[in-house]
Amino acid sequence: MGILDVEIVKGYIRLTEDAVAKGWHERNGGNFSYRMKPEEVEETRPYFRTPGEWQEIGTSVPGLAGEYFMVTGSGKFLRNVTLAPQDNFAIIELDETGTKYRIVWGLEKGGRPTSELPSHLMNHEVKKQVTGGKHRVILHSHTPNVIALTFVLPLEDEVFTRELWEMATECPVVFPDGVGVVPWMVPGGRDIAVATSELMKKYDVAIWAHHGVFCSGEDFDLTFGLMDTVEKSAEILVKVLSMGGKRQTITPDNFRDLAKDFHVTLPECFLK
Ligand code: 13P
Ligand code: ZN
C-alpha cells in the first residue's frame, strides 16, 4: 500500500489523464487543485515527509487556514502526472493565517505549486463559503474552442452564457447560473485571482479571455464534466459560425419551458 493506492489520489490522477486526452493541456498549460477532506488528509499523512519551509502564497485566504490541497506543479506537464505523480504534483498545507503554504508531499525533484495558486486558492475560498463547503475542485484548462470564441464574441457574461446555452439543450441544466468572463489580464498574480474569484461568487465557470477557463465543482466527475460541457458547446458554436451562422435556435421561451421541467432557475438577464 502506498499513497498512489489512496482513492482520492487515484481520482486526482485520473482527471489529469482525461483532461490531457481532451487536448486541453499542451506543454505545462493548465493546472488543477483539490481541497482535501480531513479524513483524506489522515489517509495520506503516513506518506508525508518532513514539511518544507513556509512560502508566501502571494495573497491572503484566511477562510482556508490550516487546509490541505493537492495541486499541480508550476511548469510541470499534466501528461506526466500519471507517469511520475511524485514529481509533478504536491500536497500542500496552509498556515493558520492563510498567507503561507508548505509542501508536505510530492514535487520530489523540486519545484513549487502552479503559478496560478493565488487564483486557485481565492476561488476555493469563495466557493467553500458560497456552497457551504461542498465545492472542492478547481480546474484550469486551455480549452481551444472557448479561447477561440474570446476573439470574436463581446467579452460579456450575458453574451457567452446565452450563446453557450443555445448550442446544447442540456447546457442550461449543467450550468444554470451562467458563465463569467474576465478580460485579458496578466496571468499568475493576485489581480487576476481577485477578478476571477469575484465571478466565482456567482458562477461555477470563469472564462479568461485569450487564455482558458476555470471551473469549480463538488468532485472530479462534476468538475471535469462541466469543463467538457462548456468546451463542447463552444466547439459547436465555432462550427455554426464557420457554416455561416445560426438559421434557427433555442428561444427564450424554450429555455423557460426547459427550466420548469428540469427544475432549474435561469436568470432572466440571460434570456433577454
Ligand atoms: P503553471 O505551469 O505555473 O501551472 O502555469 C500554466 C498555466 O496555465 C498558467 O495560466
Ligand atoms: Zn493557463
PDB file of C-alpha atoms and ligand atoms in Angstrom:
ATOM      1  CA  MET A   1       0.000   0.000   0.000  1.00  0.00           C
ATOM      2  CA  GLY A   2       1.367   3.406  -0.978  1.00  0.00           C
ATOM      3  CA  ILE A   3      -0.090   6.880  -1.381  1.00  0.00           C
ATOM      4  CA  LEU A   4      -0.913   6.046  -5.012  1.00  0.00           C
ATOM      5  CA  ASP A   5      -3.381   3.404  -3.763  1.00  0.00           C
ATOM      6  CA  VAL A   6      -5.420   6.007  -1.865  1.00  0.00           C
ATOM      7  CA  GLU A   7      -8.743   6.521  -3.698  1.00  0.00           C
ATOM      8  CA  ILE A   8      -8.657  10.321  -3.721  1.00  0.00           C
ATOM      9  CA  VAL A   9      -5.119  10.305  -5.141  1.00  0.00           C
ATOM     10  CA  LYS A  10      -6.189   7.847  -7.856  1.00  0.00           C
ATOM     11  CA  GLY A  11      -9.147  10.085  -8.724  1.00  0.00           C
ATOM     12  CA  TYR A  12      -6.934  13.167  -8.903  1.00  0.00           C
ATOM     13  CA  ILE A  13      -4.522  11.457 -11.294  1.00  0.00           C
ATOM     14  CA  ARG A  14      -7.350  10.096 -13.461  1.00  0.00           C
ATOM     15  CA  LEU A  15      -8.749  13.586 -14.026  1.00  0.00           C
ATOM     16  CA  THR A  16      -5.386  14.823 -15.308  1.00  0.00           C
ATOM     17  CA  GLU A  17      -5.285  11.889 -17.764  1.00  0.00           C
ATOM     18  CA  ASP A  18      -8.795  12.596 -19.019  1.00  0.00           C
ATOM     19  CA  ALA A  19      -8.147  16.337 -19.382  1.00  0.00           C
ATOM     20  CA  VAL A  20      -4.885  15.737 -21.274  1.00  0.00           C
ATOM     21  CA  ALA A  21      -6.665  13.265 -23.596  1.00  0.00           C
ATOM     22  CA  LYS A  22      -9.126  16.052 -24.437  1.00  0.00           C
ATOM     23  CA  GLY A  23      -6.305  18.259 -25.753  1.00  0.00           C
ATOM     24  CA  TRP A  24      -6.755  20.936 -23.093  1.00  0.00           C
ATOM     25  CA  HIS A  25      -3.242  20.782 -21.641  1.00  0.00           C
ATOM     26  CA  GLU A  26      -0.454  21.481 -24.104  1.00  0.00           C
ATOM     27  CA  ARG A  27       3.021  21.535 -22.523  1.00  0.00           C
ATOM     28  CA  ASN A  28       2.566  22.845 -18.930  1.00  0.00           C
ATOM     29  CA  GLY A  29      -0.720  24.527 -19.849  1.00  0.00           C
ATOM     30  CA  GLY A  30      -3.450  24.448 -17.226  1.00  0.00           C
ATOM     31  CA  ASN A  31      -3.414  23.394 -13.582  1.00  0.00           C
ATOM     32  CA  PHE A  32      -5.616  21.604 -11.086  1.00  0.00           C
ATOM     33  CA  SER A  33      -6.276  21.711  -7.353  1.00  0.00           C
ATOM     34  CA  TYR A  34      -8.361  19.794  -4.830  1.00  0.00           C
ATOM     35  CA  ARG A  35      -9.282  20.827  -1.260  1.00  0.00           C
ATOM     36  CA  MET A  36      -8.841  17.643   0.768  1.00  0.00           C
ATOM     37  CA  LYS A  37     -11.325  16.333   3.338  1.00  0.00           C
ATOM     38  CA  PRO A  38      -9.922  15.792   6.864  1.00  0.00           C
ATOM     39  CA  GLU A  39     -10.216  12.001   6.514  1.00  0.00           C
ATOM     40  CA  GLU A  40      -8.296  12.139   3.205  1.00  0.00           C
ATOM     41  CA  VAL A  41      -5.522  14.096   4.886  1.00  0.00           C
ATOM     42  CA  GLU A  42      -5.318  11.360   7.544  1.00  0.00           C
ATOM     43  CA  GLU A  43      -5.259   8.629   4.859  1.00  0.00           C
ATOM     44  CA  THR A  44      -2.324  10.273   3.100  1.00  0.00           C
ATOM     45  CA  ARG A  45      -0.474  11.606   6.175  1.00  0.00           C
ATOM     46  CA  PRO A  46       1.589   8.406   6.684  1.00  0.00           C
ATOM     47  CA  TYR A  47       3.343   9.216   3.386  1.00  0.00           C
ATOM     48  CA  PHE A  48       4.097  12.872   4.198  1.00  0.00           C
ATOM     49  CA  ARG A  49       7.712  13.951   4.556  1.00  0.00           C
ATOM     50  CA  THR A  50       9.177  16.473   6.969  1.00  0.00           C
ATOM     51  CA  PRO A  51       7.467  19.626   5.665  1.00  0.00           C
ATOM     52  CA  GLY A  52       9.394  22.185   3.642  1.00  0.00           C
ATOM     53  CA  GLU A  53       9.724  25.849   4.591  1.00  0.00           C
ATOM     54  CA  TRP A  54       6.626  28.058   4.738  1.00  0.00           C
ATOM     55  CA  GLN A  55       6.332  30.053   1.495  1.00  0.00           C
ATOM     56  CA  GLU A  56       4.239  33.094   0.617  1.00  0.00           C
ATOM     57  CA  ILE A  57       1.039  32.281  -1.344  1.00  0.00           C
ATOM     58  CA  GLY A  58       1.003  35.795  -2.829  1.00  0.00           C
ATOM     59  CA  THR A  59      -2.458  36.540  -1.486  1.00  0.00           C
ATOM     60  CA  SER A  60      -4.460  36.010   1.665  1.00  0.00           C
ATOM     61  CA  VAL A  61      -7.083  33.243   2.075  1.00  0.00           C
ATOM     62  CA  PRO A  62      -7.957  33.209   5.790  1.00  0.00           C
ATOM     63  CA  GLY A  63     -11.063  31.119   5.035  1.00  0.00           C
ATOM     64  CA  LEU A  64      -8.764  28.228   4.107  1.00  0.00           C
ATOM     65  CA  ALA A  65      -6.373  28.427   7.086  1.00  0.00           C
ATOM     66  CA  GLY A  66      -4.958  25.021   8.012  1.00  0.00           C
ATOM     67  CA  GLU A  67      -6.435  23.227   4.984  1.00  0.00           C
ATOM     68  CA  TYR A  68      -4.597  20.775   2.711  1.00  0.00           C
ATOM     69  CA  PHE A  69      -4.658  20.786  -1.104  1.00  0.00           C
ATOM     70  CA  MET A  70      -3.481  18.550  -3.900  1.00  0.00           C
ATOM     71  CA  VAL A  71      -2.103  20.864  -6.606  1.00  0.00           C
ATOM     72  CA  THR A  72      -0.109  20.527  -9.828  1.00  0.00           C
ATOM     73  CA  GLY A  73       3.419  21.934 -10.018  1.00  0.00           C
ATOM     74  CA  SER A  74       4.376  25.098 -11.869  1.00  0.00           C
ATOM     75  CA  GLY A  75       5.955  24.298 -15.227  1.00  0.00           C
ATOM     76  CA  LYS A  76       5.031  20.620 -14.869  1.00  0.00           C
ATOM     77  CA  PHE A  77       3.303  18.922 -17.798  1.00  0.00           C
ATOM     78  CA  LEU A  78      -0.082  17.437 -16.857  1.00  0.00           C
ATOM     79  CA  ARG A  79       0.639  14.477 -19.162  1.00  0.00           C
ATOM     80  CA  ASN A  80       3.461  13.494 -16.817  1.00  0.00           C
ATOM     81  CA  VAL A  81       1.286  13.346 -13.686  1.00  0.00           C
ATOM     82  CA  THR A  82       0.346   9.703 -14.385  1.00  0.00           C
ATOM     83  CA  LEU A  83       3.917   8.671 -15.201  1.00  0.00           C
ATOM     84  CA  ALA A  84       5.551  10.279 -12.156  1.00  0.00           C
ATOM     85  CA  PRO A  85       2.933  11.651  -9.761  1.00  0.00           C
ATOM     86  CA  GLN A  86       5.502  12.334  -7.018  1.00  0.00           C
ATOM     87  CA  ASP A  87       7.423  14.731  -9.306  1.00  0.00           C
ATOM     88  CA  ASN A  88       4.531  16.592 -10.896  1.00  0.00           C
ATOM     89  CA  PHE A  89       2.054  17.447  -8.162  1.00  0.00           C
ATOM     90  CA  ALA A  90       2.168  18.200  -4.458  1.00  0.00           C
ATOM     91  CA  ILE A  91       0.141  18.095  -1.303  1.00  0.00           C
ATOM     92  CA  ILE A  92       0.429  21.453   0.432  1.00  0.00           C
ATOM     93  CA  GLU A  93      -0.682  22.645   3.860  1.00  0.00           C
ATOM     94  CA  LEU A  94      -1.773  26.259   4.524  1.00  0.00           C
ATOM     95  CA  ASP A  95      -0.731  28.056   7.712  1.00  0.00           C
ATOM     96  CA  GLU A  96      -3.067  29.469  10.333  1.00  0.00           C
ATOM     97  CA  THR A  97      -3.109  32.930   8.709  1.00  0.00           C
ATOM     98  CA  GLY A  98      -3.930  31.693   5.205  1.00  0.00           C
ATOM     99  CA  THR A  99      -0.978  33.606   3.725  1.00  0.00           C
ATOM    100  CA  LYS A 100       1.638  30.822   3.547  1.00  0.00           C
ATOM    101  CA  TYR A 101       1.893  27.241   2.326  1.00  0.00           C
ATOM    102  CA  ARG A 102       4.378  24.420   2.693  1.00  0.00           C
ATOM    103  CA  ILE A 103       4.844  21.217   0.719  1.00  0.00           C
ATOM    104  CA  VAL A 104       4.242  18.022   2.711  1.00  0.00           C
ATOM    105  CA  TRP A 105       4.341  15.529  -0.169  1.00  0.00           C
ATOM    106  CA  GLY A 106       5.407  15.439  -3.833  1.00  0.00           C
ATOM    107  CA  LEU A 107       7.414  17.666  -6.202  1.00  0.00           C
ATOM    108  CA  GLU A 108      10.290  15.413  -5.203  1.00  0.00           C
ATOM    109  CA  LYS A 109      12.602  16.710  -7.919  1.00  0.00           C
ATOM    110  CA  GLY A 110      11.946  20.287  -6.819  1.00  0.00           C
ATOM    111  CA  GLY A 111       9.557  22.983  -7.910  1.00  0.00           C
ATOM    112  CA  ARG A 112       6.630  24.845  -6.487  1.00  0.00           C
ATOM    113  CA  PRO A 113       2.860  24.744  -6.876  1.00  0.00           C
ATOM    114  CA  THR A 114       1.288  26.252 -10.012  1.00  0.00           C
ATOM    115  CA  SER A 115       1.869  29.936 -10.712  1.00  0.00           C
ATOM    116  CA  GLU A 116      -1.934  30.216 -10.589  1.00  0.00           C
ATOM    117  CA  LEU A 117      -2.011  29.228  -6.900  1.00  0.00           C
ATOM    118  CA  PRO A 118      -3.462  32.647  -5.916  1.00  0.00           C
ATOM    119  CA  SER A 119      -6.383  32.129  -8.347  1.00  0.00           C
ATOM    120  CA  HIS A 120      -6.951  28.536  -7.269  1.00  0.00           C
ATOM    121  CA  LEU A 121      -6.956  29.365  -3.566  1.00  0.00           C
ATOM    122  CA  MET A 122      -9.045  32.536  -3.844  1.00  0.00           C
ATOM    123  CA  ASN A 123     -11.582  30.569  -5.921  1.00  0.00           C
ATOM    124  CA  HIS A 124     -11.583  27.774  -3.329  1.00  0.00           C
ATOM    125  CA  GLU A 125     -12.112  30.291  -0.545  1.00  0.00           C
ATOM    126  CA  VAL A 126     -15.128  31.860  -2.291  1.00  0.00           C
ATOM    127  CA  LYS A 127     -16.602  28.506  -3.307  1.00  0.00           C
ATOM    128  CA  LYS A 128     -16.154  26.987   0.156  1.00  0.00           C
ATOM    129  CA  GLN A 129     -18.153  29.901   1.511  1.00  0.00           C
ATOM    130  CA  VAL A 130     -20.939  30.128  -1.075  1.00  0.00           C
ATOM    131  CA  THR A 131     -21.512  26.347  -1.333  1.00  0.00           C
ATOM    132  CA  GLY A 132     -21.296  25.654   2.402  1.00  0.00           C
ATOM    133  CA  GLY A 133     -18.112  23.627   1.866  1.00  0.00           C
ATOM    134  CA  LYS A 134     -19.465  21.435  -0.957  1.00  0.00           C
ATOM    135  CA  HIS A 135     -17.152  22.568  -3.769  1.00  0.00           C
ATOM    136  CA  ARG A 136     -13.624  21.163  -3.510  1.00  0.00           C
ATOM    137  CA  VAL A 137     -12.251  21.103  -7.068  1.00  0.00           C
ATOM    138  CA  ILE A 138     -10.804  23.892  -9.237  1.00  0.00           C
ATOM    139  CA  LEU A 139      -9.655  23.025 -12.770  1.00  0.00           C
ATOM    140  CA  HIS A 140      -7.938  25.487 -15.105  1.00  0.00           C
ATOM    141  CA  SER A 141      -7.734  24.308 -18.727  1.00  0.00           C
ATOM    142  CA  HIS A 142      -6.649  25.776 -22.050  1.00  0.00           C
ATOM    143  CA  THR A 143      -9.759  24.734 -23.993  1.00  0.00           C
ATOM    144  CA  PRO A 144      -9.245  25.714 -27.657  1.00  0.00           C
ATOM    145  CA  ASN A 145     -12.835  26.452 -28.713  1.00  0.00           C
ATOM    146  CA  VAL A 146     -13.692  28.660 -25.738  1.00  0.00           C
ATOM    147  CA  ILE A 147     -10.426  30.526 -26.293  1.00  0.00           C
ATOM    148  CA  ALA A 148     -11.260  30.970 -29.995  1.00  0.00           C
ATOM    149  CA  LEU A 149     -14.647  32.476 -29.109  1.00  0.00           C
ATOM    150  CA  THR A 150     -12.990  35.110 -26.905  1.00  0.00           C
ATOM    151  CA  PHE A 151     -11.578  36.607 -30.131  1.00  0.00           C
ATOM    152  CA  VAL A 152     -14.970  37.056 -31.792  1.00  0.00           C
ATOM    153  CA  LEU A 153     -17.728  37.428 -29.167  1.00  0.00           C
ATOM    154  CA  PRO A 154     -18.108  40.505 -26.942  1.00  0.00           C
ATOM    155  CA  LEU A 155     -16.410  39.714 -23.622  1.00  0.00           C
ATOM    156  CA  GLU A 156     -19.663  39.866 -21.649  1.00  0.00           C
ATOM    157  CA  ASP A 157     -21.130  37.297 -19.251  1.00  0.00           C
ATOM    158  CA  GLU A 158     -24.583  37.650 -20.839  1.00  0.00           C
ATOM    159  CA  VAL A 159     -23.333  37.007 -24.379  1.00  0.00           C
ATOM    160  CA  PHE A 160     -21.152  33.987 -23.539  1.00  0.00           C
ATOM    161  CA  THR A 161     -23.802  32.434 -21.297  1.00  0.00           C
ATOM    162  CA  ARG A 162     -26.601  32.767 -23.834  1.00  0.00           C
ATOM    163  CA  GLU A 163     -24.503  31.591 -26.797  1.00  0.00           C
ATOM    164  CA  LEU A 164     -23.191  28.547 -24.909  1.00  0.00           C
ATOM    165  CA  TRP A 165     -26.668  27.677 -23.588  1.00  0.00           C
ATOM    166  CA  GLU A 166     -28.092  27.807 -27.136  1.00  0.00           C
ATOM    167  CA  MET A 167     -25.532  25.343 -28.509  1.00  0.00           C
ATOM    168  CA  ALA A 168     -26.677  22.321 -26.466  1.00  0.00           C
ATOM    169  CA  THR A 169     -30.046  21.815 -24.820  1.00  0.00           C
ATOM    170  CA  GLU A 170     -28.539  20.402 -21.612  1.00  0.00           C
ATOM    171  CA  CYS A 171     -26.195  23.371 -21.057  1.00  0.00           C
ATOM    172  CA  PRO A 172     -28.624  25.492 -19.021  1.00  0.00           C
ATOM    173  CA  VAL A 173     -29.215  22.451 -16.800  1.00  0.00           C
ATOM    174  CA  VAL A 174     -25.481  21.823 -16.324  1.00  0.00           C
ATOM    175  CA  PHE A 175     -24.580  25.479 -15.660  1.00  0.00           C
ATOM    176  CA  PRO A 176     -27.849  27.288 -14.846  1.00  0.00           C
ATOM    177  CA  ASP A 177     -26.054  30.202 -13.164  1.00  0.00           C
ATOM    178  CA  GLY A 178     -24.220  31.022 -16.411  1.00  0.00           C
ATOM    179  CA  VAL A 179     -20.572  31.803 -17.076  1.00  0.00           C
ATOM    180  CA  GLY A 180     -18.445  34.840 -16.275  1.00  0.00           C
ATOM    181  CA  VAL A 181     -15.758  36.440 -18.434  1.00  0.00           C
ATOM    182  CA  VAL A 182     -12.508  38.048 -17.241  1.00  0.00           C
ATOM    183  CA  PRO A 183     -10.983  40.444 -19.818  1.00  0.00           C
ATOM    184  CA  TRP A 184      -7.368  39.789 -20.794  1.00  0.00           C
ATOM    185  CA  MET A 185      -5.115  40.210 -17.761  1.00  0.00           C
ATOM    186  CA  VAL A 186      -1.579  39.175 -16.872  1.00  0.00           C
ATOM    187  CA  PRO A 187      -1.878  35.617 -15.504  1.00  0.00           C
ATOM    188  CA  GLY A 188      -0.208  34.231 -12.418  1.00  0.00           C
ATOM    189  CA  GLY A 189      -0.836  37.048  -9.962  1.00  0.00           C
ATOM    190  CA  ARG A 190      -3.188  38.414  -7.360  1.00  0.00           C
ATOM    191  CA  ASP A 191      -5.101  40.850  -9.627  1.00  0.00           C
ATOM    192  CA  ILE A 192      -6.422  38.148 -11.961  1.00  0.00           C
ATOM    193  CA  ALA A 193      -7.134  35.989  -8.884  1.00  0.00           C
ATOM    194  CA  VAL A 194      -9.272  38.760  -7.378  1.00  0.00           C
ATOM    195  CA  ALA A 195     -11.182  39.272 -10.655  1.00  0.00           C
ATOM    196  CA  THR A 196     -11.779  35.524 -11.089  1.00  0.00           C
ATOM    197  CA  SER A 197     -12.850  34.855  -7.512  1.00  0.00           C
ATOM    198  CA  GLU A 198     -15.295  37.767  -7.755  1.00  0.00           C
ATOM    199  CA  LEU A 199     -17.006  35.943 -10.666  1.00  0.00           C
ATOM    200  CA  MET A 200     -16.922  32.658  -8.715  1.00  0.00           C
ATOM    201  CA  LYS A 201     -19.336  34.226  -6.208  1.00  0.00           C
ATOM    202  CA  LYS A 202     -21.995  33.946  -8.963  1.00  0.00           C
ATOM    203  CA  TYR A 203     -20.767  31.313 -11.414  1.00  0.00           C
ATOM    204  CA  ASP A 204     -19.030  27.911 -11.482  1.00  0.00           C
ATOM    205  CA  VAL A 205     -17.282  28.851 -14.747  1.00  0.00           C
ATOM    206  CA  ALA A 206     -14.920  31.786 -15.335  1.00  0.00           C
ATOM    207  CA  ILE A 207     -13.500  32.324 -18.810  1.00  0.00           C
ATOM    208  CA  TRP A 208     -10.139  34.071 -19.133  1.00  0.00           C
ATOM    209  CA  ALA A 209     -10.127  35.958 -22.460  1.00  0.00           C
ATOM    210  CA  HIS A 210      -7.490  34.664 -24.916  1.00  0.00           C
ATOM    211  CA  HIS A 211      -6.242  32.186 -22.281  1.00  0.00           C
ATOM    212  CA  GLY A 212      -8.591  29.494 -20.920  1.00  0.00           C
ATOM    213  CA  VAL A 213     -11.247  28.541 -18.388  1.00  0.00           C
ATOM    214  CA  PHE A 214     -11.575  27.972 -14.628  1.00  0.00           C
ATOM    215  CA  CYS A 215     -14.269  25.529 -13.464  1.00  0.00           C
ATOM    216  CA  SER A 216     -15.332  24.790  -9.901  1.00  0.00           C
ATOM    217  CA  GLY A 217     -17.202  21.730  -8.692  1.00  0.00           C
ATOM    218  CA  GLU A 218     -18.014  19.334  -5.881  1.00  0.00           C
ATOM    219  CA  ASP A 219     -15.985  16.393  -7.160  1.00  0.00           C
ATOM    220  CA  PHE A 220     -13.711  15.316 -10.010  1.00  0.00           C
ATOM    221  CA  ASP A 221     -16.515  13.968 -12.248  1.00  0.00           C
ATOM    222  CA  LEU A 222     -18.703  17.044 -11.930  1.00  0.00           C
ATOM    223  CA  THR A 223     -15.845  19.490 -12.498  1.00  0.00           C
ATOM    224  CA  PHE A 224     -14.399  17.599 -15.469  1.00  0.00           C
ATOM    225  CA  GLY A 225     -17.927  17.188 -16.842  1.00  0.00           C
ATOM    226  CA  LEU A 226     -18.571  20.908 -16.514  1.00  0.00           C
ATOM    227  CA  MET A 227     -15.382  21.836 -18.398  1.00  0.00           C
ATOM    228  CA  ASP A 228     -16.206  19.226 -21.051  1.00  0.00           C
ATOM    229  CA  THR A 229     -19.768  20.538 -21.496  1.00  0.00           C
ATOM    230  CA  VAL A 230     -18.662  24.181 -21.803  1.00  0.00           C
ATOM    231  CA  GLU A 231     -15.895  23.338 -24.277  1.00  0.00           C
ATOM    232  CA  LYS A 232     -18.138  21.069 -26.377  1.00  0.00           C
ATOM    233  CA  SER A 233     -20.769  23.794 -26.571  1.00  0.00           C
ATOM    234  CA  ALA A 234     -18.064  26.253 -27.651  1.00  0.00           C
ATOM    235  CA  GLU A 235     -16.945  23.780 -30.324  1.00  0.00           C
ATOM    236  CA  ILE A 236     -20.476  23.592 -31.699  1.00  0.00           C
ATOM    237  CA  LEU A 237     -20.666  27.398 -31.801  1.00  0.00           C
ATOM    238  CA  VAL A 238     -17.347  27.576 -33.662  1.00  0.00           C
ATOM    239  CA  LYS A 239     -18.753  25.116 -36.226  1.00  0.00           C
ATOM    240  CA  VAL A 240     -22.040  27.029 -36.511  1.00  0.00           C
ATOM    241  CA  LEU A 241     -20.235  30.344 -37.035  1.00  0.00           C
ATOM    242  CA  SER A 242     -17.939  28.665 -39.594  1.00  0.00           C
ATOM    243  CA  MET A 243     -21.005  27.434 -41.510  1.00  0.00           C
ATOM    244  CA  GLY A 244     -22.342  30.948 -41.812  1.00  0.00           C
ATOM    245  CA  GLY A 245     -24.178  31.362 -38.501  1.00  0.00           C
ATOM    246  CA  LYS A 246     -27.481  30.288 -36.943  1.00  0.00           C
ATOM    247  CA  ARG A 247     -30.593  29.885 -39.109  1.00  0.00           C
ATOM    248  CA  GLN A 248     -32.695  28.772 -36.104  1.00  0.00           C
ATOM    249  CA  THR A 249     -32.046  28.316 -32.412  1.00  0.00           C
ATOM    250  CA  ILE A 250     -33.472  27.677 -28.925  1.00  0.00           C
ATOM    251  CA  THR A 251     -35.666  30.659 -27.979  1.00  0.00           C
ATOM    252  CA  PRO A 252     -36.008  32.403 -24.604  1.00  0.00           C
ATOM    253  CA  ASP A 253     -39.440  30.769 -24.162  1.00  0.00           C
ATOM    254  CA  ASN A 254     -37.928  27.352 -24.958  1.00  0.00           C
ATOM    255  CA  PHE A 255     -35.426  27.982 -22.131  1.00  0.00           C
ATOM    256  CA  ARG A 256     -38.243  28.983 -19.767  1.00  0.00           C
ATOM    257  CA  ASP A 257     -40.097  25.726 -20.560  1.00  0.00           C
ATOM    258  CA  LEU A 258     -36.900  23.733 -20.026  1.00  0.00           C
ATOM    259  CA  ALA A 259     -36.286  25.448 -16.689  1.00  0.00           C
ATOM    260  CA  LYS A 260     -39.759  24.435 -15.476  1.00  0.00           C
ATOM    261  CA  ASP A 261     -39.406  20.762 -16.426  1.00  0.00           C
ATOM    262  CA  PHE A 262     -35.813  20.418 -15.222  1.00  0.00           C
ATOM    263  CA  HIS A 263     -36.409  22.384 -12.011  1.00  0.00           C
ATOM    264  CA  VAL A 264     -33.654  24.940 -12.556  1.00  0.00           C
ATOM    265  CA  THR A 265     -33.815  28.702 -12.196  1.00  0.00           C
ATOM    266  CA  LEU A 266     -32.422  30.549 -15.206  1.00  0.00           C
ATOM    267  CA  PRO A 267     -31.709  34.237 -14.503  1.00  0.00           C
ATOM    268  CA  GLU A 268     -33.828  36.423 -16.808  1.00  0.00           C
ATOM    269  CA  CYS A 269     -30.776  38.614 -17.570  1.00  0.00           C
ATOM    270  CA  PHE A 270     -29.583  35.794 -19.862  1.00  0.00           C
ATOM    271  CA  LEU A 271     -32.943  35.449 -21.648  1.00  0.00           C
ATOM    272  CA  LYS A 272     -33.375  38.984 -22.999  1.00  0.00           C
TER     273      LYS A 272
HETATM  274  P1  13P B   1       1.806  26.620 -14.395  1.00  0.00           P
HETATM  275  O1  13P B   1       2.749  25.725 -15.155  1.00  0.00           O
HETATM  276  O2  13P B   1       2.544  27.536 -13.447  1.00  0.00           O
HETATM  277  O3  13P B   1       0.716  25.828 -13.716  1.00  0.00           O
HETATM  278  O4  13P B   1       1.112  27.599 -15.440  1.00  0.00           O
HETATM  279  C1  13P B   1       0.376  27.104 -16.519  1.00  0.00           C
HETATM  280  C2  13P B   1      -0.773  27.981 -16.868  1.00  0.00           C
HETATM  281  O5  13P B   1      -1.721  27.529 -17.471  1.00  0.00           O
HETATM  282  C3  13P B   1      -0.760  29.411 -16.463  1.00  0.00           C
HETATM  283  O6  13P B   1      -2.004  30.007 -16.609  1.00  0.00           O
HETATM  284 ZN    ZN B   2      -3.260  28.959 -18.071  1.00  0.00          ZN
END
